[in-house]
Amino acid sequence: MVYVPDSVSLLSGKNALILFFGVYLTVVINLIRKYRTFDIYLFFSNDKSKRNRSIRRFISGFIIIDVMPILWFLVLYTFIIPNQPGPFPIMAAAFAALSILGFARILHSVIATEKHKKFYSDEDFNIVMSKWGRGDDPDNSFKAHFITGFSYLIIFPVIAYLIVII
């Protein structure tokens, strides 16, 4: 007869962070589709302004959605989440991974607010805003979205840290 303790966890906090971070990164990538950030085929457009706008969106999206989350993952993995099994490290990993949703808000603040003319023509911006579901929302400002996104990057890791020290 094999004895298995009741509280066996196959996931450590760091393993759970990898899992949750991957799931939430997939959600973020799905959320940003409406911004047409990675329309690489427009790099070859004959319209110079369309080409330049798509290159700006791509560079912004690549830095904010690809590079920054990887660096953020490294911070969470190294400094916040313990490599211990159990429910508290796994819960901490889930909360810490939620912080990645802030990068979608930050991307919105950079490319889809009042300074959108560098990234979209007026017609394209109206299409993006209609997909966002808010149209001509007067509260669609850089400040509102950036602060919200940055708050995600602070609040959820703090919650994770507090769970870890319990």
Short mmCIF file of C-alpha atoms in Angstrom, two decimals:
data_model
loop_
_atom_site.label_atom_id
_atom_site.label_comp_id
_atom_site.label_asym_id
_atom_site.label_seq_id
_atom_site.Cartn_x
_atom_site.Cartn_y
_atom_site.Cartn_z
CA MET A 1 0.00 0.00 0.00
CA VAL A 2 1.30 3.42 -0.97
CA TYR A 3 0.75 6.27 1.42
CA VAL A 4 0.09 9.67 -0.14
CA PRO A 5 -0.23 12.65 2.18
CA ASP A 6 -3.44 14.66 1.87
CA SER A 7 -1.68 17.92 1.04
CA VAL A 8 0.39 16.98 -1.98
CA SER A 9 0.96 19.79 -4.42
CA LEU A 10 2.59 19.19 -7.75
CA LEU A 11 3.06 22.89 -8.39
CA SER A 12 5.50 25.14 -6.65
CA GLY A 13 4.82 28.86 -6.61
CA LYS A 14 7.28 29.45 -9.44
CA ASN A 15 5.78 26.67 -11.57
CA ALA A 16 2.32 28.13 -10.95
CA LEU A 17 3.60 31.56 -11.96
CA ILE A 18 4.78 30.14 -15.28
CA LEU A 19 1.37 28.55 -15.84
CA PHE A 20 -0.73 31.57 -14.86
CA PHE A 21 1.55 34.04 -16.60
CA GLY A 22 1.23 32.08 -19.84
CA VAL A 23 -2.56 31.99 -19.56
CA TYR A 24 -2.83 35.70 -18.82
CA LEU A 25 -0.34 36.60 -21.56
CA THR A 26 -2.60 34.74 -23.98
CA VAL A 27 -5.51 36.85 -22.71
CA VAL A 28 -3.50 40.05 -23.19
CA ILE A 29 -2.58 39.10 -26.74
CA ASN A 30 -6.25 38.45 -27.45
CA LEU A 31 -7.21 41.80 -25.87
CA ILE A 32 -4.84 43.81 -28.06
CA ARG A 33 -5.98 42.32 -31.39
CA LYS A 34 -8.40 45.23 -31.82
CA TYR A 35 -5.49 47.70 -31.86
CA ARG A 36 -4.01 46.10 -35.00
CA THR A 37 -0.61 46.32 -33.33
CA PHE A 38 1.04 43.55 -35.29
CA ASP A 39 -0.26 44.25 -38.82
CA ILE A 40 3.16 43.57 -40.30
CA TYR A 41 1.82 43.30 -43.85
CA LEU A 42 1.32 47.10 -43.74
CA PHE A 43 5.10 47.52 -43.59
CA PHE A 44 4.96 47.02 -47.37
CA SER A 45 2.10 49.43 -48.03
CA ASN A 46 2.49 51.95 -50.84
CA ASP A 47 0.91 54.57 -48.57
CA LYS A 48 3.82 56.04 -46.61
CA SER A 49 1.70 57.37 -43.72
CA LYS A 50 -0.06 53.99 -43.33
CA ARG A 51 3.33 52.24 -43.36
CA ASN A 52 4.81 54.63 -40.77
CA ARG A 53 1.80 54.31 -38.48
CA SER A 54 1.91 50.53 -38.63
CA ILE A 55 5.64 50.54 -37.86
CA ARG A 56 5.05 52.81 -34.85
CA ARG A 57 2.24 50.54 -33.60
CA PHE A 58 4.43 47.48 -34.08
CA ILE A 59 7.39 48.96 -32.21
CA SER A 60 5.18 50.19 -29.36
CA GLY A 61 3.34 46.88 -29.16
CA PHE A 62 6.53 44.84 -29.33
CA ILE A 63 8.11 46.77 -26.47
CA ILE A 64 4.98 47.01 -24.29
CA ILE A 65 3.42 43.59 -24.97
CA ASP A 66 6.47 41.40 -25.66
CA VAL A 67 9.60 42.82 -24.03
CA MET A 68 8.22 44.48 -20.87
CA PRO A 69 6.14 41.46 -19.74
CA ILE A 70 9.16 39.18 -20.09
CA LEU A 71 11.20 41.52 -17.91
CA TRP A 72 8.25 41.80 -15.51
CA PHE A 73 8.02 38.01 -15.35
CA LEU A 74 11.71 37.89 -14.42
CA VAL A 75 11.10 40.33 -11.55
CA LEU A 76 8.11 38.36 -10.24
CA TYR A 77 9.87 35.02 -10.64
CA THR A 78 13.07 36.16 -8.95
CA PHE A 79 11.85 38.41 -6.15
CA ILE A 80 8.18 37.82 -5.35
CA ILE A 81 7.13 34.19 -5.80
CA PRO A 82 8.74 31.46 -3.66
CA ASN A 83 9.71 28.08 -5.02
CA GLN A 84 7.65 26.24 -2.41
CA PRO A 85 4.65 24.01 -2.98
CA GLY A 86 1.37 24.71 -1.29
CA PRO A 87 -1.76 26.76 -1.66
CA PHE A 88 -0.33 30.14 -0.59
CA PRO A 89 2.56 30.25 -3.09
CA ILE A 90 0.14 29.15 -5.84
CA MET A 91 -2.39 31.85 -4.87
CA ALA A 92 0.42 34.40 -4.78
CA ALA A 93 1.48 33.33 -8.26
CA ALA A 94 -2.08 33.73 -9.54
CA PHE A 95 -2.32 37.26 -8.16
CA ALA A 96 1.12 38.23 -9.39
CA ALA A 97 0.36 36.96 -12.87
CA LEU A 98 -2.80 39.09 -13.00
CA SER A 99 -0.55 42.12 -13.08
CA ILE A 100 0.26 41.41 -16.73
CA LEU A 101 -3.18 42.76 -17.66
CA GLY A 102 -1.76 46.19 -16.88
CA PHE A 103 0.35 46.06 -20.02
CA ALA A 104 -2.80 46.01 -22.19
CA ARG A 105 -3.96 49.21 -20.42
CA ILE A 106 -0.53 50.80 -20.90
CA LEU A 107 -0.56 49.92 -24.61
CA HIS A 108 -4.00 51.48 -24.91
CA SER A 109 -2.75 54.63 -23.17
CA VAL A 110 0.14 54.96 -25.60
CA ILE A 111 -1.50 54.24 -28.95
CA ALA A 112 -5.28 54.68 -28.59
CA THR A 113 -5.90 57.89 -26.67
CA GLU A 114 -5.76 61.58 -27.53
CA LYS A 115 -2.34 61.26 -29.25
CA HIS A 116 -3.53 58.54 -31.62
CA LYS A 117 -2.65 60.41 -34.82
CA LYS A 118 0.89 59.01 -34.69
CA PHE A 119 -0.55 55.49 -34.74
CA TYR A 120 -3.88 55.68 -36.62
CA SER A 121 -5.62 57.73 -39.25
CA ASP A 122 -8.92 59.20 -38.06
CA GLU A 123 -10.84 56.49 -39.91
CA ASP A 124 -8.75 53.66 -38.46
CA PHE A 125 -9.00 55.17 -34.98
CA ASN A 126 -12.80 55.22 -35.19
CA ILE A 127 -12.75 51.55 -36.18
CA VAL A 128 -10.46 50.69 -33.24
CA MET A 129 -12.63 52.65 -30.83
CA SER A 130 -15.78 50.93 -32.10
CA LYS A 131 -14.15 47.56 -31.42
CA TRP A 132 -13.21 48.82 -27.97
CA GLY A 133 -16.90 49.48 -27.46
CA ARG A 134 -16.69 53.05 -26.23
CA GLY A 135 -16.67 55.19 -29.40
CA ASP A 136 -16.14 58.86 -28.58
CA ASP A 137 -15.54 58.38 -24.88
CA PRO A 138 -14.38 61.70 -23.36
CA ASP A 139 -12.63 59.78 -20.59
CA ASN A 140 -10.35 57.97 -23.04
CA SER A 141 -7.20 59.75 -21.91
CA PHE A 142 -3.57 58.76 -21.64
CA LYS A 143 -3.55 59.53 -17.93
CA ALA A 144 -6.60 57.41 -17.09
CA HIS A 145 -5.37 54.31 -18.90
CA PHE A 146 -1.70 54.63 -17.95
CA ILE A 147 -2.44 55.05 -14.24
CA THR A 148 -4.85 52.11 -14.35
CA GLY A 149 -2.29 49.92 -16.12
CA PHE A 150 0.50 50.94 -13.78
CA SER A 151 -1.79 50.24 -10.82
CA TYR A 152 -2.14 46.65 -11.99
CA LEU A 153 1.65 46.38 -11.92
CA ILE A 154 1.74 47.56 -8.31
CA ILE A 155 -1.42 46.25 -6.63
CA PHE A 156 -1.37 42.61 -7.71
CA PRO A 157 2.30 41.93 -6.87
CA VAL A 158 1.78 43.60 -3.48
CA ILE A 159 -1.16 41.27 -2.84
CA ALA A 160 1.02 38.34 -3.93
CA TYR A 161 3.81 39.45 -1.61
CA LEU A 162 1.38 39.75 1.31
CA ILE A 163 0.08 36.25 0.62
CA VAL A 164 3.65 34.91 0.56
CA ILE A 165 4.55 36.38 3.94
CA ILE A 166 1.43 34.88 5.59
#
